[in-house]
Structure formats: C-alpha cells, structure tokens
PDB file of C-alpha atoms in Angstrom:
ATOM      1  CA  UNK A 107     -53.778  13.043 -93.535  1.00 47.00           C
ATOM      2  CA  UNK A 108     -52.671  16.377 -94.625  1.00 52.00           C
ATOM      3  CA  UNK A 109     -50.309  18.980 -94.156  1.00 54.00           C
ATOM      4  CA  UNK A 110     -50.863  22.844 -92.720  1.00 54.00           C
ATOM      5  CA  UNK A 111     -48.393  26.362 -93.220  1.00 58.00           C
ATOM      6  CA  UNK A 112     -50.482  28.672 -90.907  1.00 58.00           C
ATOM      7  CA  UNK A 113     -49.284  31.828 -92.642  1.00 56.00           C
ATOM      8  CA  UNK A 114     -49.988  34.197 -95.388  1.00 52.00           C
ATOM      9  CA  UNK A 115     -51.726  32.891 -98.059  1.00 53.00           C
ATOM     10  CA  UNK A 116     -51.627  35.993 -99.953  1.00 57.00           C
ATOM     11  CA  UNK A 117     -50.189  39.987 -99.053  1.00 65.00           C
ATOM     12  CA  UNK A 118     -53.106  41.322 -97.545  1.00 71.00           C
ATOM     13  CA  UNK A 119     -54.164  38.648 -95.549  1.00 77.00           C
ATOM     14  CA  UNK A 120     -54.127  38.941 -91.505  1.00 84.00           C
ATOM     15  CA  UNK A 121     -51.557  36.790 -89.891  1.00 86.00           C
ATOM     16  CA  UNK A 122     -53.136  33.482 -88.905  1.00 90.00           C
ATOM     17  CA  UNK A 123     -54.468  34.230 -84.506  1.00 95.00           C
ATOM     18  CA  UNK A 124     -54.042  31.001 -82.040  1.00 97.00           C
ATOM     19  CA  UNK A 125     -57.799  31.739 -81.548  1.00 97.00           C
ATOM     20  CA  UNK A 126     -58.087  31.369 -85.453  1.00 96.00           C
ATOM     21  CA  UNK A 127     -55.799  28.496 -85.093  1.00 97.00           C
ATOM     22  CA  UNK A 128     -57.975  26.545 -82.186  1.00 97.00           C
ATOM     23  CA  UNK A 129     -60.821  25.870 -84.797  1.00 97.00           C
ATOM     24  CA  UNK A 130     -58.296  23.349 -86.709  1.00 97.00           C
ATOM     25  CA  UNK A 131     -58.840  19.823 -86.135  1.00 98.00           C
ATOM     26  CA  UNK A 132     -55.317  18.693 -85.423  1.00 98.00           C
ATOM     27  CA  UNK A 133     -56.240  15.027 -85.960  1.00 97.00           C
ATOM     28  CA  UNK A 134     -56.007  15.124 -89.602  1.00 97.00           C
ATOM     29  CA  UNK A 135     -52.647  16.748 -89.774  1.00 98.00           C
ATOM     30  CA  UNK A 136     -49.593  14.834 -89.595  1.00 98.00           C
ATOM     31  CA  UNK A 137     -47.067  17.751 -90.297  1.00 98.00           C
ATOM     32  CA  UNK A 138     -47.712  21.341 -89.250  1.00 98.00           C
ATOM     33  CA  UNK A 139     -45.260  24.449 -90.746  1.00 97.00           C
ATOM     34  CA  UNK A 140     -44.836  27.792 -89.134  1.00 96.00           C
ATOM     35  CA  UNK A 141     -42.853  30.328 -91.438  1.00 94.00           C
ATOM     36  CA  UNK A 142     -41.565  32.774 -88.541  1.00 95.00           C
ATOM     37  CA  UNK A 143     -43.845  35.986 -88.519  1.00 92.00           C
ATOM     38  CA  UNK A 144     -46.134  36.488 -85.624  1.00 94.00           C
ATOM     39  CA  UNK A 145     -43.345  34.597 -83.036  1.00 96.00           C
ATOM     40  CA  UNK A 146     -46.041  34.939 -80.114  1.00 96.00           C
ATOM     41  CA  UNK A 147     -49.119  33.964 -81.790  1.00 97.00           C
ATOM     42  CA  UNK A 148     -47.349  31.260 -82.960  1.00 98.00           C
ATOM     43  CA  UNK A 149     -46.027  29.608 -79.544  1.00 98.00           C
ATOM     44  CA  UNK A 150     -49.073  29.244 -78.487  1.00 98.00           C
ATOM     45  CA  UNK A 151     -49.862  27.551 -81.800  1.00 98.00           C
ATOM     46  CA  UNK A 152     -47.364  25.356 -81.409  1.00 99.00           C
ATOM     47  CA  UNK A 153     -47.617  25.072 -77.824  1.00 98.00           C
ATOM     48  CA  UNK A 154     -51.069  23.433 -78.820  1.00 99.00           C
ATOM     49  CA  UNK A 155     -49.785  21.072 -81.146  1.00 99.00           C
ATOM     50  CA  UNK A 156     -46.908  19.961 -78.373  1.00 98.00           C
ATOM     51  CA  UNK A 157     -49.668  19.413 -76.020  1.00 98.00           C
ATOM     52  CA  UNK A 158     -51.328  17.256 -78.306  1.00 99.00           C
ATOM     53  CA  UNK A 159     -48.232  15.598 -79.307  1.00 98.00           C
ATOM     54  CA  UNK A 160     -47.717  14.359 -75.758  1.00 98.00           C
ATOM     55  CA  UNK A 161     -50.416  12.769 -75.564  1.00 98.00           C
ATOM     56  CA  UNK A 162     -51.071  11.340 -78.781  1.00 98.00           C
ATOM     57  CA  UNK A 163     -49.747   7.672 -79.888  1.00 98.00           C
ATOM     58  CA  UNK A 164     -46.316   8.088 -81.744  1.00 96.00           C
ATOM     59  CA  UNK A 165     -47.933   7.369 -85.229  1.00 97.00           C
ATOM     60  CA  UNK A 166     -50.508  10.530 -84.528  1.00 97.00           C
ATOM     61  CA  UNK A 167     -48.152  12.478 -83.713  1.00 98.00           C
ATOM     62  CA  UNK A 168     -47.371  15.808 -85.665  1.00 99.00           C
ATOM     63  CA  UNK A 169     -43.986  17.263 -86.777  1.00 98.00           C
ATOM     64  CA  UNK A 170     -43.418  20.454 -86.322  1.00 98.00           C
ATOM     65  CA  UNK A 171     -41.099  22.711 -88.658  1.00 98.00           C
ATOM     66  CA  UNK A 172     -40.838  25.972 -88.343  1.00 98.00           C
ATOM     67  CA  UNK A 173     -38.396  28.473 -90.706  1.00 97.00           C
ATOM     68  CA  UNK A 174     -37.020  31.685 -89.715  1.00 97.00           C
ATOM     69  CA  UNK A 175     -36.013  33.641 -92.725  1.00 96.00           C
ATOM     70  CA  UNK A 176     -36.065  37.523 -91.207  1.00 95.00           C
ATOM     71  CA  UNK A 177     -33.409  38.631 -88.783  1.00 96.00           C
ATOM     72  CA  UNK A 178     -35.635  39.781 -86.017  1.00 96.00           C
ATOM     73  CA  UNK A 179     -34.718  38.365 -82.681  1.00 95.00           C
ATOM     74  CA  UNK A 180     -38.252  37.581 -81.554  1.00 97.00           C
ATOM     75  CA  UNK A 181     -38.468  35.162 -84.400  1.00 97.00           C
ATOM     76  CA  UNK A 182     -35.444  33.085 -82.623  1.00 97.00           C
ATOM     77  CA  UNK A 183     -37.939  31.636 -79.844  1.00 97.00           C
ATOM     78  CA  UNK A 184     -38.627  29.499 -82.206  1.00 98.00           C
ATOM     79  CA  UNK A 185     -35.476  27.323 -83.074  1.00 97.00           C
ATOM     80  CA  UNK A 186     -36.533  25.054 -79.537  1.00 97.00           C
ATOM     81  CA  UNK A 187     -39.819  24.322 -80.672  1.00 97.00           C
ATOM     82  CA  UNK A 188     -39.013  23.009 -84.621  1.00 97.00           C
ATOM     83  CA  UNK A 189     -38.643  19.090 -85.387  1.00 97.00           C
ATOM     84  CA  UNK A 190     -37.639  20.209 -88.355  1.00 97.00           C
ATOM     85  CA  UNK A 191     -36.219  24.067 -88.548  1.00 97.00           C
ATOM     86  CA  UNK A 192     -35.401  26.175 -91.662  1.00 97.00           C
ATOM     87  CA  UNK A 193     -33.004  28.744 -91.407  1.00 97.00           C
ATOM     88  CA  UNK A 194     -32.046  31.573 -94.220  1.00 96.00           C
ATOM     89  CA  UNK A 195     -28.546  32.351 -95.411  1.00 96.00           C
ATOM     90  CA  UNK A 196     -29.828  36.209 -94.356  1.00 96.00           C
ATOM     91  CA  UNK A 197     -30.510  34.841 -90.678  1.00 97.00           C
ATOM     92  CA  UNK A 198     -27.097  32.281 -90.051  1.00 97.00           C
ATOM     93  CA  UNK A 199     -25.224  35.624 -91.897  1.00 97.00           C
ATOM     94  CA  UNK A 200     -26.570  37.584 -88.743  1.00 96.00           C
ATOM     95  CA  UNK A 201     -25.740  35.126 -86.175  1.00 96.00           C
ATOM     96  CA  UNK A 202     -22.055  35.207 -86.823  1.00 97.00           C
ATOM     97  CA  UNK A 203     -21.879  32.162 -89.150  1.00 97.00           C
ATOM     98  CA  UNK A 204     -19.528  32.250 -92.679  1.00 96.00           C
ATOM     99  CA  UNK A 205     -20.864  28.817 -94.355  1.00 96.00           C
ATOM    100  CA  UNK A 206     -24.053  26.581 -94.196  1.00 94.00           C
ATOM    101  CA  UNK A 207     -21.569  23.588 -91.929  1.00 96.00           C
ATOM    102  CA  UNK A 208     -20.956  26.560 -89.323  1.00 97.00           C
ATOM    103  CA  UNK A 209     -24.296  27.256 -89.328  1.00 96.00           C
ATOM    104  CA  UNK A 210     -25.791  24.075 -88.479  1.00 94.00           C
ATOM    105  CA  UNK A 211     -22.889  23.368 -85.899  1.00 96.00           C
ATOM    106  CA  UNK A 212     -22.998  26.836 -84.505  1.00 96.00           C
ATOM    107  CA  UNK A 213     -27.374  26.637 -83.945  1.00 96.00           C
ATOM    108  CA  UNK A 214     -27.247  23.065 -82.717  1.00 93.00           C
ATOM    109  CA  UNK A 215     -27.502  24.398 -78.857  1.00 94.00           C
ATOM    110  CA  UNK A 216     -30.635  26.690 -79.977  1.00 94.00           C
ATOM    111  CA  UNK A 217     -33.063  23.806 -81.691  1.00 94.00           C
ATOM    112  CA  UNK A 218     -34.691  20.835 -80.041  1.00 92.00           C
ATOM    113  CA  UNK A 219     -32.203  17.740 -79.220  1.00 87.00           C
ATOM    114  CA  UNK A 220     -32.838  14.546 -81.140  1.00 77.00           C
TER     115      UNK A 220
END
C-alpha cells in the first residue's frame, strides 16, 4: 500500500483536476495528502475518498490529511475534511492565534471531531 500528495510535483505543473484524480485506484492507497491549493478541486477529491471510506472495511480505509499553509480563506474549507490537518505558523498568525497551544485549542471547532 502506498501513499499519494495530489499536488505540484514541480512549478510548472497544472494543479492535479478531480477528473485527473478519478483515474487513481484508491484501493492501493492507505493515506492520501492534500497540500491546500485548488480548495474546490480538491473537495471533490476528497469527497471521493470519504465516499469510499464509508464504505470500505476499517483496515481499507484511507486517512486523509490535508495542510493549509497560505492565508486564503477558500483554503479553510478544508480543516472539516482532514484526519490529520497541517496548519502554518503564517495561517494560525492570521486567525488571531499568538502560540502553537492557542492554535490548536483555538481551530479545534473548525477540524473533524475524533
């Protein structure tokens, strides 16, 4: 089993399309990361994966992380969707927070519960 970061590979490389993204075999991933960039595109990426996920025995399941390192507000529909989310100094600066503790406290109503 492998892992996947759907996202720029290099500069000049087109962001990764859900229709580019429906051509990967999800069974041979176990963990799936989405650096925040296309936040649209990448819902319904995810939204695929969480679709599988529901459906799939608990030991096939996928995690999904997700980081959001640029403060751009469509990029914060993404905290829900994260099993796992990774958020820059930059971005928990922007939201009001002072240390990493605040931070974590402070987006705890934003990410998934569990």
């Amino acid at each position: 089993m492998g892992s996947l970061a759907p996202g720029h590979i290099a500069e000049n490389l087109p962001d990764v399309t859900a229709q580019d993204f429906e051509k990967v075999d999800l069974t041979r991933y176990k963990w799936i990361h989405w650096e925040g960039r296309n936040a649209n595109e990448q819902l319904k990426m995810i939204s695929r994966v969480e679709k599988y996920n529901s459906t799939a025995p608990k030991e096939q399941r996928i995690t999904i992380s997700v980081e959001i390192e640029k403060e751009r507000e469509e990029l914060y529909q993404l905290f829900p969707h994260g099993d796992l989310v990774f958020v820059s100094k930059d971005v928990a600066k922007s939201l009001g927070f002072s240390c990493a503790k605040d931070a974590v406290i402070g987006l705890y109503p934003r990410v998934k519960s569990g």
